[in-house]
GROMACS .gro file of C-alpha atoms in nm:
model
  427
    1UNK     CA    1   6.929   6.296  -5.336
    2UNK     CA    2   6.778   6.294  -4.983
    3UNK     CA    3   6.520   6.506  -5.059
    4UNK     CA    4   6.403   6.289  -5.316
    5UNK     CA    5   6.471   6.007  -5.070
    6UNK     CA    6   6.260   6.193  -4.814
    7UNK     CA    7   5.932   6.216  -5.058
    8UNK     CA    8   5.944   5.881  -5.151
    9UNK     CA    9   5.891   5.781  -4.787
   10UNK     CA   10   5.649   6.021  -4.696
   11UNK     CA   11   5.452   5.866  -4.968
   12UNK     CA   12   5.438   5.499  -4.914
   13UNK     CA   13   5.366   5.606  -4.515
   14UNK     CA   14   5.041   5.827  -4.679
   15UNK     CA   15   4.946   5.507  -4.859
   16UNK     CA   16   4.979   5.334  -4.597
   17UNK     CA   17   4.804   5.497  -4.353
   18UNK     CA   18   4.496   5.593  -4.534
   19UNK     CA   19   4.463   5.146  -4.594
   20UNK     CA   20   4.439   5.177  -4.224
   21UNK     CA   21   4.173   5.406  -4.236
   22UNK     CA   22   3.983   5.212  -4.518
   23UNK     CA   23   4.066   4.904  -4.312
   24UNK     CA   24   3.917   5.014  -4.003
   25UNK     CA   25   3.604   5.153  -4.207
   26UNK     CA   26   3.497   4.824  -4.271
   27UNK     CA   27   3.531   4.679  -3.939
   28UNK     CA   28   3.348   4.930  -3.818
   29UNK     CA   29   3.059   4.907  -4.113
   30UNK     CA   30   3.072   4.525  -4.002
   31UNK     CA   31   3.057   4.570  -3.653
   32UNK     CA   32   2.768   4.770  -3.715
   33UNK     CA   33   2.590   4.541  -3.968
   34UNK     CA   34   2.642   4.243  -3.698
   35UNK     CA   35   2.504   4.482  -3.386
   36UNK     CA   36   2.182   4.548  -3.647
   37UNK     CA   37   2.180   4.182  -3.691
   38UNK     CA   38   2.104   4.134  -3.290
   39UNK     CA   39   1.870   4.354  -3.309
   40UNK     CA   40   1.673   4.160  -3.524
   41UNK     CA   41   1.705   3.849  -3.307
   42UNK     CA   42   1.376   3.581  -3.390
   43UNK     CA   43   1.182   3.503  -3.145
   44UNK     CA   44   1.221   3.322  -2.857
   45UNK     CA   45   0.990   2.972  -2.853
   46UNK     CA   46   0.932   2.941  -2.477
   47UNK     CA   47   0.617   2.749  -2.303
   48UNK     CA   48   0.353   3.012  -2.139
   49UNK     CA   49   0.113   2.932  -1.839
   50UNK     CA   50  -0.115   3.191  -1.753
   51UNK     CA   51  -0.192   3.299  -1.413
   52UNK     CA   52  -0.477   3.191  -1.201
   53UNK     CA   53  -0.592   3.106  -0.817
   54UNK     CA   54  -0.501   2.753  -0.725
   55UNK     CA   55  -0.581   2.568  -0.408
   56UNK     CA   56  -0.253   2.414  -0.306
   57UNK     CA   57  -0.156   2.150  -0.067
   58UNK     CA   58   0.170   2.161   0.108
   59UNK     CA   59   0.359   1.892   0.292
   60UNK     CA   60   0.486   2.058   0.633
   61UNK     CA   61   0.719   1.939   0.890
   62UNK     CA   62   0.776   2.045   1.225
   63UNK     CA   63   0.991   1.886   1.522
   64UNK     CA   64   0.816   1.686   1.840
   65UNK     CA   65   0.904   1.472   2.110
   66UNK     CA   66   0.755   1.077   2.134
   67UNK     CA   67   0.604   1.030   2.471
   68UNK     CA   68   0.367   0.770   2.665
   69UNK     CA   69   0.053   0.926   2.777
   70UNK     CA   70  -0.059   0.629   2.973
   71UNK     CA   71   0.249   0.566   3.116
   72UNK     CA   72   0.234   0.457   3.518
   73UNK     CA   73   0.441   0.450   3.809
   74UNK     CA   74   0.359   0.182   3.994
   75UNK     CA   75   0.382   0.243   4.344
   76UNK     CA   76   0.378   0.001   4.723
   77UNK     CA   77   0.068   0.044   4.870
   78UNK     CA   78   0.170  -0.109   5.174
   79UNK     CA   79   0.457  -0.154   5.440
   80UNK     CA   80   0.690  -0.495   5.434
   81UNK     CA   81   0.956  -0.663   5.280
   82UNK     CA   82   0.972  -0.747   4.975
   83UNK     CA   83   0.978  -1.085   4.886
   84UNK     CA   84   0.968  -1.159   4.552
   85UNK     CA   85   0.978  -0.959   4.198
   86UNK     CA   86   0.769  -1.177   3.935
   87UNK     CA   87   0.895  -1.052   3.569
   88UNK     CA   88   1.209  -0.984   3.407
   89UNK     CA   89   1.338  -0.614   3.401
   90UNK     CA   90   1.270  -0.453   3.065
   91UNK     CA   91   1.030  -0.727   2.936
   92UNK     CA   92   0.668  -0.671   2.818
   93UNK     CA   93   0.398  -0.729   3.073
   94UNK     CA   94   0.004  -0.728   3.036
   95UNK     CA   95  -0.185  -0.577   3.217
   96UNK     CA   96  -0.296  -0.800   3.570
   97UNK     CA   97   0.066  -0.992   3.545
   98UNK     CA   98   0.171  -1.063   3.898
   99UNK     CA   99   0.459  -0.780   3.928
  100UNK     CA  100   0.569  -0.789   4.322
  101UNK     CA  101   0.502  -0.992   4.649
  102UNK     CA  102   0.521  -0.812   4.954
  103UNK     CA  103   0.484  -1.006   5.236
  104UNK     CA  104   0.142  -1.133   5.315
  105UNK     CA  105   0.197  -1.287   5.657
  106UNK     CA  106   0.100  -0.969   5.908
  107UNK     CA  107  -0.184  -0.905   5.682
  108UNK     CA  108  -0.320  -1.221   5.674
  109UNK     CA  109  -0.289  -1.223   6.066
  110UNK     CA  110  -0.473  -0.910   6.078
  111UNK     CA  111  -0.779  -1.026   5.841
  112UNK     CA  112  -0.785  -1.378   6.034
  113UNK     CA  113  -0.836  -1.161   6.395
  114UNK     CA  114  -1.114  -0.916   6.197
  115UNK     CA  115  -1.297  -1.257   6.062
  116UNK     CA  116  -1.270  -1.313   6.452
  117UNK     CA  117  -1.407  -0.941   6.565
  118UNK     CA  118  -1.688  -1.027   6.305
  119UNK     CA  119  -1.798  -1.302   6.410
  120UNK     CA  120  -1.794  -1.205   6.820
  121UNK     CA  121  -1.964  -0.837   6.679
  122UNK     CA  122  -2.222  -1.092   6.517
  123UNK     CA  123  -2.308  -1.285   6.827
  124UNK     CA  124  -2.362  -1.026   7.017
  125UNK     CA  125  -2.590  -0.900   6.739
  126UNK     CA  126  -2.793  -1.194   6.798
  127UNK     CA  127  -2.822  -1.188   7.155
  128UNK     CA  128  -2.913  -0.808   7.133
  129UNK     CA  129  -3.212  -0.947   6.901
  130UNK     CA  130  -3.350  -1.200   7.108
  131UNK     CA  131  -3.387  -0.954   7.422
  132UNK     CA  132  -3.532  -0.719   7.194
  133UNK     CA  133  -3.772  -0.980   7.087
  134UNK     CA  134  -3.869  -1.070   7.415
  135UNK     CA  135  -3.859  -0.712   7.578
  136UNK     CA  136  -4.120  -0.633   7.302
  137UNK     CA  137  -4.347  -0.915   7.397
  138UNK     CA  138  -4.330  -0.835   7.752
  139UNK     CA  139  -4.396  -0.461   7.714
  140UNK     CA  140  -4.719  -0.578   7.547
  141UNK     CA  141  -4.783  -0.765   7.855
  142UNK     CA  142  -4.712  -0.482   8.080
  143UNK     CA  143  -4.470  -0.713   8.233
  144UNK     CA  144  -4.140  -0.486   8.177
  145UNK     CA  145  -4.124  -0.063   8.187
  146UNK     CA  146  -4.089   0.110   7.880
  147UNK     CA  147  -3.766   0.199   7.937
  148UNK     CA  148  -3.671  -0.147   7.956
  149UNK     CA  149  -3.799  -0.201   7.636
  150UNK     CA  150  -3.592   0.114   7.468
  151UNK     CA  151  -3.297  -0.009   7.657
  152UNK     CA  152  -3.318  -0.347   7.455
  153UNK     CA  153  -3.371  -0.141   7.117
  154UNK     CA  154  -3.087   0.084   7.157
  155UNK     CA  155  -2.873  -0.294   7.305
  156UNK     CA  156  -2.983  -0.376   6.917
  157UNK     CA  157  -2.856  -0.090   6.729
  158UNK     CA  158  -2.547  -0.086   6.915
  159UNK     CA  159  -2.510  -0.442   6.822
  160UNK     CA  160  -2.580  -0.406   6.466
  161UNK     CA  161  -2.314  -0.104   6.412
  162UNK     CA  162  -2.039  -0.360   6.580
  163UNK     CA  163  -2.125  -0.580   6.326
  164UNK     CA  164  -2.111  -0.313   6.058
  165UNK     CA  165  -1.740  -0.185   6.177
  166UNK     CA  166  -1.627  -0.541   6.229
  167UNK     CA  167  -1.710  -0.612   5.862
  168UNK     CA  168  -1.555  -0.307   5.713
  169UNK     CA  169  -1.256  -0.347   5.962
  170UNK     CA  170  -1.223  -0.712   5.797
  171UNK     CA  171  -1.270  -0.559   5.395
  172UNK     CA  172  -1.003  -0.337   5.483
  173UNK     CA  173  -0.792  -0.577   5.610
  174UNK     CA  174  -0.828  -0.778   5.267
  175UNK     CA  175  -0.751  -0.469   5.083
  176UNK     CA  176  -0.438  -0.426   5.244
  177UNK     CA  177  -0.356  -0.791   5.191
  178UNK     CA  178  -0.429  -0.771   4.817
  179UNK     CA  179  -0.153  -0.534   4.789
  180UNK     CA  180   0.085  -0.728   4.898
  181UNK     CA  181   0.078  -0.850   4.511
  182UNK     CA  182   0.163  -0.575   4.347
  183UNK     CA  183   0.008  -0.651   3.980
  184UNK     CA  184   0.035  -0.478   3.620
  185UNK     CA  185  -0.208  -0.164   3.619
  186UNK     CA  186  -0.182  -0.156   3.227
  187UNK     CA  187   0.020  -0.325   2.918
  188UNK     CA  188   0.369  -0.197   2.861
  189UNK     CA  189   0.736  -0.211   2.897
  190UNK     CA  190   0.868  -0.211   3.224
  191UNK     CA  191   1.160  -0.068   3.363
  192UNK     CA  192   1.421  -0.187   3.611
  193UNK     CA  193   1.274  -0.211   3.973
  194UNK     CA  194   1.414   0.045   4.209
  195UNK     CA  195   1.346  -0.136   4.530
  196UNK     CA  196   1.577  -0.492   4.572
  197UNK     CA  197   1.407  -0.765   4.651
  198UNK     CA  198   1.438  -0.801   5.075
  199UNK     CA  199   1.442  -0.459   5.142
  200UNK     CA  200   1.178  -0.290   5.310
  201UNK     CA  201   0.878  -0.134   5.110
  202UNK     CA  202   0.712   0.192   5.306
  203UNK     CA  203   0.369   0.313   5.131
  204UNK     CA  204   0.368   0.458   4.881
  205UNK     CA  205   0.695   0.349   4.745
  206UNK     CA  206   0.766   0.365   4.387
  207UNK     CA  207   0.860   0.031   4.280
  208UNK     CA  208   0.889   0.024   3.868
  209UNK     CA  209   0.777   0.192   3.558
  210UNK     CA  210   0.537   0.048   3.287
  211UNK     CA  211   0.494   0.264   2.930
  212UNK     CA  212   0.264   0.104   2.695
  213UNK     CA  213   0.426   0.174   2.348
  214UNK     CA  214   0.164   0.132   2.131
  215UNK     CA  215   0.028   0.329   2.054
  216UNK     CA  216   0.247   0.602   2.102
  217UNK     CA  217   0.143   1.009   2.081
  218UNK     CA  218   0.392   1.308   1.969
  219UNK     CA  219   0.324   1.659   2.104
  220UNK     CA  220   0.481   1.920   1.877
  221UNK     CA  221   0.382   2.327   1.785
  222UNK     CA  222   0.278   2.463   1.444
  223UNK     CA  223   0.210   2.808   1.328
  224UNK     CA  224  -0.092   2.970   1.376
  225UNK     CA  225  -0.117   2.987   0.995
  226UNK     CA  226  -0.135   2.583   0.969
  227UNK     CA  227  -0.363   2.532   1.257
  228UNK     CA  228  -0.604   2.788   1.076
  229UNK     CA  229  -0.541   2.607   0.787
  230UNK     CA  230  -0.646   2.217   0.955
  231UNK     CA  231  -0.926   2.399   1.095
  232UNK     CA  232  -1.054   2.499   0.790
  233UNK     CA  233  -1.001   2.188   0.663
  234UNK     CA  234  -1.171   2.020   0.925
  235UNK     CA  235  -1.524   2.278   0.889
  236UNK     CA  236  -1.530   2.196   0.513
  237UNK     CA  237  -1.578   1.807   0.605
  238UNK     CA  238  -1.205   1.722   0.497
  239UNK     CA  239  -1.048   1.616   0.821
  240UNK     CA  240  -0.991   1.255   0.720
  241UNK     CA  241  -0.729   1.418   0.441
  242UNK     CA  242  -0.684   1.706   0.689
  243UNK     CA  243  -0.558   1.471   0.999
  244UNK     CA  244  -0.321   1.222   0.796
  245UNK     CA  245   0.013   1.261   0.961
  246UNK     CA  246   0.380   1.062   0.941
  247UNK     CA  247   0.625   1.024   1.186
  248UNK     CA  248   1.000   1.001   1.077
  249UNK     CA  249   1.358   0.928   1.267
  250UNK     CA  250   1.546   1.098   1.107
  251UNK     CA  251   1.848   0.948   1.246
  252UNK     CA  252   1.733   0.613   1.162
  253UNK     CA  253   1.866   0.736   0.802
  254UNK     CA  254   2.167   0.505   0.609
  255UNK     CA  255   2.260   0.468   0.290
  256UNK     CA  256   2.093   0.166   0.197
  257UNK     CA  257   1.753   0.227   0.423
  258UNK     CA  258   1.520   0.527   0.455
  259UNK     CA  259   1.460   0.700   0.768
  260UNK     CA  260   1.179   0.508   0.942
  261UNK     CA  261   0.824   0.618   0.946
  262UNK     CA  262   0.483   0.545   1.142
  263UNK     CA  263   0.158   0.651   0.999
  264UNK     CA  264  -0.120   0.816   1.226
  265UNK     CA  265  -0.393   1.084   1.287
  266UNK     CA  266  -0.370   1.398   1.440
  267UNK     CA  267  -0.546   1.352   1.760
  268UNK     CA  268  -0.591   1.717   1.909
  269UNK     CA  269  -0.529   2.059   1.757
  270UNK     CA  270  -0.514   2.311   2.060
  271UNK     CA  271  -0.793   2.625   2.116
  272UNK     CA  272  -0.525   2.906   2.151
  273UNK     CA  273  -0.259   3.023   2.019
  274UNK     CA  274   0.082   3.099   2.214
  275UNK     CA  275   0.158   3.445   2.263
  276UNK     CA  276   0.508   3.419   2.272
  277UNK     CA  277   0.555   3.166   2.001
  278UNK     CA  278   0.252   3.261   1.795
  279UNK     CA  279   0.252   2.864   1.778
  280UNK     CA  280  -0.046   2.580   1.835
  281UNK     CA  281  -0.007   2.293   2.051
  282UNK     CA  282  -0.124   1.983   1.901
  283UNK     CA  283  -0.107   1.614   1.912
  284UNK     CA  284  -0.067   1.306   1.701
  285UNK     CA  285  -0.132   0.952   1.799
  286UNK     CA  286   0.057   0.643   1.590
  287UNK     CA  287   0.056   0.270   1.560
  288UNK     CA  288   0.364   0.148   1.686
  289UNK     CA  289   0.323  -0.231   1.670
  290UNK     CA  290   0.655  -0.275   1.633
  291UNK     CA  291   0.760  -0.106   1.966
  292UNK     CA  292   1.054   0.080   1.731
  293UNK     CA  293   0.976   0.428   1.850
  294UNK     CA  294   1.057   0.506   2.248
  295UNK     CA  295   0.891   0.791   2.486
  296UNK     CA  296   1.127   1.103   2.474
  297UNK     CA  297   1.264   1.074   2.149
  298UNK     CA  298   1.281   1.356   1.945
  299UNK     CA  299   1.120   1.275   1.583
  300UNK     CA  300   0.985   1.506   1.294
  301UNK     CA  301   0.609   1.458   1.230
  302UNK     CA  302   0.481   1.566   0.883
  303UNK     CA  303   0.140   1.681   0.773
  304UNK     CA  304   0.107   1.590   0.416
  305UNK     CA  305  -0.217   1.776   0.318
  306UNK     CA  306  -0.193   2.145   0.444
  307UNK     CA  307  -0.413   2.316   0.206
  308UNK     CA  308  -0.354   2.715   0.160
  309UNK     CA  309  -0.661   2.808  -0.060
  310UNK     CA  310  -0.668   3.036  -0.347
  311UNK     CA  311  -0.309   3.162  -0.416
  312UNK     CA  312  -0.139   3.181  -0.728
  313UNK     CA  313   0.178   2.920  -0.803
  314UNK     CA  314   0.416   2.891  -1.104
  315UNK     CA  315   0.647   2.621  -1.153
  316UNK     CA  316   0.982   2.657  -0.935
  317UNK     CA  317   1.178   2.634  -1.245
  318UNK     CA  318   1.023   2.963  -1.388
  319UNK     CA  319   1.154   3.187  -1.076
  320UNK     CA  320   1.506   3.315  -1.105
  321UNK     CA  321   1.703   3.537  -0.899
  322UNK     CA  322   1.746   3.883  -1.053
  323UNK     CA  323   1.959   4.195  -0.903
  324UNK     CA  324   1.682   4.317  -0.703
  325UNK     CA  325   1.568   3.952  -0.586
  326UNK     CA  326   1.301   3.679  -0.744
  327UNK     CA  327   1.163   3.732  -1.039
  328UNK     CA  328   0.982   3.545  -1.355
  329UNK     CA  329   0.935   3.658  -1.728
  330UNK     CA  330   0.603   3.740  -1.845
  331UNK     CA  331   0.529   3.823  -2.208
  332UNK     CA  332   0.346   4.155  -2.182
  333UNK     CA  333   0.059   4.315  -2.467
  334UNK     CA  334   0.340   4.332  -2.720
  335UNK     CA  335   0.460   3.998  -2.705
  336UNK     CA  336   0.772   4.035  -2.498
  337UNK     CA  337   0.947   3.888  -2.206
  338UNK     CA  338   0.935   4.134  -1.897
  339UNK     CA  339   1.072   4.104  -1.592
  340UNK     CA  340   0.845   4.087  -1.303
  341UNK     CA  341   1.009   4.116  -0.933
  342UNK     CA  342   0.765   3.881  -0.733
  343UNK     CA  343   0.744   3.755  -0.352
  344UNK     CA  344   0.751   3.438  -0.282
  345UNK     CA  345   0.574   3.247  -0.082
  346UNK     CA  346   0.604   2.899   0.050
  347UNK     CA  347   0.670   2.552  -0.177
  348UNK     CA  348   0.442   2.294  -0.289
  349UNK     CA  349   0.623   2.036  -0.447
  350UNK     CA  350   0.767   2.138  -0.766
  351UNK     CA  351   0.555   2.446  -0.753
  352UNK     CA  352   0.640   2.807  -0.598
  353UNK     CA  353   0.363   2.988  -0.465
  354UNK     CA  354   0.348   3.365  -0.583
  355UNK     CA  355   0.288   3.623  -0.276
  356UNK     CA  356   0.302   3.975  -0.466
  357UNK     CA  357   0.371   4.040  -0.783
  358UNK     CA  358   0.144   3.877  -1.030
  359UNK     CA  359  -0.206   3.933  -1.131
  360UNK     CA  360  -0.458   3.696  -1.284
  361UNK     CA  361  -0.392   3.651  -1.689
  362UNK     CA  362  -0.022   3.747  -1.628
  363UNK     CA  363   0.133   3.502  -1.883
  364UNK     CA  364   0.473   3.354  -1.737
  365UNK     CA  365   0.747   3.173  -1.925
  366UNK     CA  366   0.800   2.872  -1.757
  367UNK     CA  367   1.071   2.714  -1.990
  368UNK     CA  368   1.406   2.813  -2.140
  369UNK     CA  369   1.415   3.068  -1.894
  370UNK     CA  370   1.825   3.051  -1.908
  371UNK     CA  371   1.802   3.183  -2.300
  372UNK     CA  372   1.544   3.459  -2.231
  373UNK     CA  373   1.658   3.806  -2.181
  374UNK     CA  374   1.398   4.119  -2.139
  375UNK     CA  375   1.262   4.267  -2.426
  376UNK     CA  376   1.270   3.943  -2.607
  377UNK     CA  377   1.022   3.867  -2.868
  378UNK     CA  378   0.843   3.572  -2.767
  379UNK     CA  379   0.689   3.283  -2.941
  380UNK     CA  380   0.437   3.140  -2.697
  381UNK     CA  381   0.355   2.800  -2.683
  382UNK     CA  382   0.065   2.618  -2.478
  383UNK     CA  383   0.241   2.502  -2.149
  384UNK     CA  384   0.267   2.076  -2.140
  385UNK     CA  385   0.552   2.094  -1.873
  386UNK     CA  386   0.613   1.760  -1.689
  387UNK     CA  387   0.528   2.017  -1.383
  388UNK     CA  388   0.191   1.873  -1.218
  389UNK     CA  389  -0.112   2.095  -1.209
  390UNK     CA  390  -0.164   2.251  -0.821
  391UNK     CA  391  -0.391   2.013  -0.689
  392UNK     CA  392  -0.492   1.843  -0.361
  393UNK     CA  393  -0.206   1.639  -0.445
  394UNK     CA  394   0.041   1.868  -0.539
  395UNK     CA  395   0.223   1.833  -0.169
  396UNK     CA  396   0.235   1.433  -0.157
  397UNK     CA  397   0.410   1.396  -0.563
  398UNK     CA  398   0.597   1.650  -0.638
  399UNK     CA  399   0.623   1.499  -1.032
  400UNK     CA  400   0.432   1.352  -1.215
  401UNK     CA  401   0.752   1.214  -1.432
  402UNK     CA  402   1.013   0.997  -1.297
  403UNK     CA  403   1.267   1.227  -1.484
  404UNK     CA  404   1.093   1.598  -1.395
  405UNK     CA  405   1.348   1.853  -1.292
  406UNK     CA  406   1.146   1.973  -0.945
  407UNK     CA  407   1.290   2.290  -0.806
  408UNK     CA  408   1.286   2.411  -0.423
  409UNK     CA  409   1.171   2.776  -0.478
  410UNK     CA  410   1.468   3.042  -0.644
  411UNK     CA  411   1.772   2.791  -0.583
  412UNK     CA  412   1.646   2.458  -0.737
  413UNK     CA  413   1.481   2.686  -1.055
  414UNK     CA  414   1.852   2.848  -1.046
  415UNK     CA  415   1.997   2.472  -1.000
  416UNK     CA  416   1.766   2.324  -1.283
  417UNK     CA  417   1.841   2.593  -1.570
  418UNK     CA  418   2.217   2.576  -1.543
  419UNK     CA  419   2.158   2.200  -1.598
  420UNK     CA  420   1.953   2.301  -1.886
  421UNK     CA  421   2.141   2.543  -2.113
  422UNK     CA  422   2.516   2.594  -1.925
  423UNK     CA  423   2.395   2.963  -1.767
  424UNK     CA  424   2.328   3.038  -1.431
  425UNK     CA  425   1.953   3.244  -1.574
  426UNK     CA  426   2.006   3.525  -1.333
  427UNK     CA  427   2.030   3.882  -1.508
   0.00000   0.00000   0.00000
């Protein structure tokens, strides 16, 4: 009986087993059939731009100080009290506004006693010219010696350069009494007065500050690279495009208002460059009606039209970031997506300028980049991205679309296909 028993089992495990076998056949024939059916993936309709020299114009920024140029100290030119201050401390003065009084009295004694030494120097003059008169009339006469009638010359002369100190003693004297009124050299904002009224004032004496705010100017270095750039700019008869430059405060920023800008020309691009920095000193000059903007506050100025000439860009959104860094698809002689490792250079907009790495006629995939893989068969179609051609313009509007997806080189084309298709397009 247990032999029997035994066989029994041993045969329903055999049947068993070799449905397991059978079983596993067929996931193994369908596994296979479904891996064939990848391989036979359709192609992939993606937009295709292909690859040419551009000239593109970049917006650049770079950080600078506000200052005052024609700012002025203005100083006592004389000793005294002082007597009275004529404006209000902070307030805006013109230029010849009455600023100080220093007290006139001692100078207006001293021109009063040099009207005085004028007019004595003066009389004598006249009596020196009489004698001289007559001394001549008698020497013709050979009444008096010649010597007498030198005498009465030189008795002239001498005379006549009284007069001449007397006068310039007395023009001095009204000098010094004009400064007792200390007036406005130039427009501006003063600041508070350092000397109290009824102290003493000892030449020269600073006694305020005036700084003219508008306009204003804003020093601040660039790279040698954008200074070549302005220059060139400026040789190819472009420097009313190549000069237009904002001024922002940054901190002037809220939720509800933008930061707060001037508009104005670059005034002065320097002649060397700085060895240490490898930077260019230059200088802008801006309209500041509104006297919002103050001497020594720190501000970013912007260039808006910084051409770099004759480079090759591809839209931001067709750069991703592969293992060995950037890289775009091109669709090579076959009709396939490659990957190309590329340098990068800097951004215009919603465009990514290309350092090394493509050539002209490359063809680049510049959409669905997030469902192309290498080795792809691709169906090209004409590119009519929302992306703007690379123009003179391409720095100022990024899109021409209220709705375009604009990238900011690798991360923003990273940032803008995950939006797209859910993946992150980096392989």
């Amino acid at each position: 009986m247990r032999p029997n028993f035994l066989n029994r089992t041993l045969g329903l495990g055999g049947v068993m087993l070799v449905s397991l076998a059978l079983s596993a056949c067929g996931d193994d024939q369908q596994s296979s059939s479904q891996q064939g059916g990848g391989q036979q993936k359709p192609p992939v309709q993606a937009e295709v731009m292909d690859v040419k020299a551009h000239d593109v114009s970049l917006t650049k920024a770079y950080p600078a100080q506000v200052r005052s140029n024609r700012e002025v100290t203005v100083m006592g030119r004389v000793d005294g009290v002082l007597e009275a201050r004529h404006y209000r401390e902070g307030s805006m003065v013109e230029k010849g506004d009455k600023l100080f009084t220093i007290e006139p009295a001692p100078y207006e004694a001293t021109v009063e006693q040099n009207k005085a030494d004028l007019q004595s120097a003066q009389a004598e003059a006249y009596r020196a010219q009489r004698d001289a008169e007559r001394y001549a009339r008698l020497y013709k006469q050979n009444s008096v010696s010649q010597q007498q009638r030198d005498q009465a010359q030189a008795d002239l002369r001498t005379a006549q350069a009284s007069v001449a100190q007397a006068k310039a003693a007395l023009d001095s004297a009204q000098i010094d009494l004009g400064y007792t009124e200390v007036n406005a050299p130039v427009s501006g904002m003063i600041s508070l007065s350092e000397v109290n009224v009824g102290n003493l004032v000892q030449a020269p004496e600073e006694l305020a500050t005036i700084t003219p705010l508008d306009p204003i100017e804003v020093r601040f270095s660039l790279p040698a690279d954008d200074a070549f750039a302005l220059r060139r700019q400026r040789q190819q008869g472009d420097a009313d495009v190549a000069d237009v430059a904002v001024l922002t405060a940054p901190d002037t920023k809220s939720a509800t208002h933008d930061a707060m800008q001037l508009k104005g020309r670059l005034d002065f691009l320097g002649s060397r460059v700085d060895e240490s920095t490898s930077t260019v000193q230059a200088e802008a000059v801006f309209e500041n009606a509104d006297q919002v903007f103050l001497p020594g506050q720190f501000v970013r100025v912007s260039l808006p039209n910084v051409m770099r000439y004759d480079v090759y860009a591809v839209p931001a959104v067709a750069v991703t970031e592969g293992l060995k860094g950037p890289q775009v698809y091109v669709v090579n002689g076959e009709g396939k997506a490659e990957a190309r490792f590329v340098s990068l250079g800097e951004v215009a907009g919603d465009w990514q300028i290309i350092t090394e790495g493509l050539n002209p006629g490359d063809r680049v995939i510049v959409s669905g980049i997030g469902t192309v893989s290498a080795g792809d068969a691709i169906d090209a179609q004409a590119f009519t991205g929302k992306v703007p051609e690379p123009q003179n313009n391409a720095g100022e509007n990024p899109s021409q679309e209220p709705d375009a997806q604009g990238g900011e080189g690798t991360q923003g084309a990273a940032r803008d296909t995950k939006e797209a298709t859910g993946q992150d397009g980096a392989n």
